[in-house]
Tab-separated table of C-alpha atoms in Angstrom:
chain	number	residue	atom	x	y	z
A	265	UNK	CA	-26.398	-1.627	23.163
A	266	UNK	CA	-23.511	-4.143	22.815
A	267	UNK	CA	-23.732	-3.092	18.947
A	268	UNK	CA	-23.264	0.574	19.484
A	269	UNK	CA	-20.438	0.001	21.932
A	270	UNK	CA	-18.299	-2.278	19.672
A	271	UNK	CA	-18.898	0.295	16.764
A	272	UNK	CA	-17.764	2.936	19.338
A	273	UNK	CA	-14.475	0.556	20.135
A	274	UNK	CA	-14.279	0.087	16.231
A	275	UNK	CA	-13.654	3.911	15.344
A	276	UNK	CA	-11.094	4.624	18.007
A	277	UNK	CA	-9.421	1.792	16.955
A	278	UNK	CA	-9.616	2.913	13.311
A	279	UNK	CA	-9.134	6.372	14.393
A	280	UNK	CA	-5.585	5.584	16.493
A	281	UNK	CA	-4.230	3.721	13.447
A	282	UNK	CA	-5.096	6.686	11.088
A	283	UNK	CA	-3.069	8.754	13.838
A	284	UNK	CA	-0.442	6.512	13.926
A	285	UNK	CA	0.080	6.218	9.830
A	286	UNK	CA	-0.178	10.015	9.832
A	287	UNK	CA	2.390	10.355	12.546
A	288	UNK	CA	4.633	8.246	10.356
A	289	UNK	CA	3.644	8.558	6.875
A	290	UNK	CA	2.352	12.357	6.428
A	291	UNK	CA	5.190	14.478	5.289
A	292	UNK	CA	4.085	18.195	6.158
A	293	UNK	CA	7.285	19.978	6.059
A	294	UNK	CA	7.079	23.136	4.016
A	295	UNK	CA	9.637	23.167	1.468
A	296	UNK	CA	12.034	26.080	2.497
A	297	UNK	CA	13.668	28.281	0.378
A	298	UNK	CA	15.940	31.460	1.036
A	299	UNK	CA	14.554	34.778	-0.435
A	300	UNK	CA	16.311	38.122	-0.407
A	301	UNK	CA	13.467	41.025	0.112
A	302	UNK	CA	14.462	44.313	-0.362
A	303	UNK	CA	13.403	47.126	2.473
A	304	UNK	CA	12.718	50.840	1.901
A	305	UNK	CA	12.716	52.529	5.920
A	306	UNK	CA	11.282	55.919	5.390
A	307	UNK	CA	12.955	57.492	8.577
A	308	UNK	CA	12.726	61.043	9.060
């Protein structure tokens, strides 16, 4: 029982420092660009 407890401990631990290393590592920004699309309004 002990065992399965401290493996339980052992993957939130490993799981809030892969959270925290994401939080400051992972760049997800999309890379932004400006586009000009052209429109036709068929308006009667």
């Amino acid at each position: 029982m002990f065992r399965l407890l401290k493996f339980i401990v052992f993957l939130l631990l490993v799981g809030f420092l892969g959270l925290v290393g994401f939080a400051y590592l992972g760049d997800l920004d999309p890379a932004r660009t400006e586009r000009e699309i052209p429109v036709t309004l068929d308006a009667n």
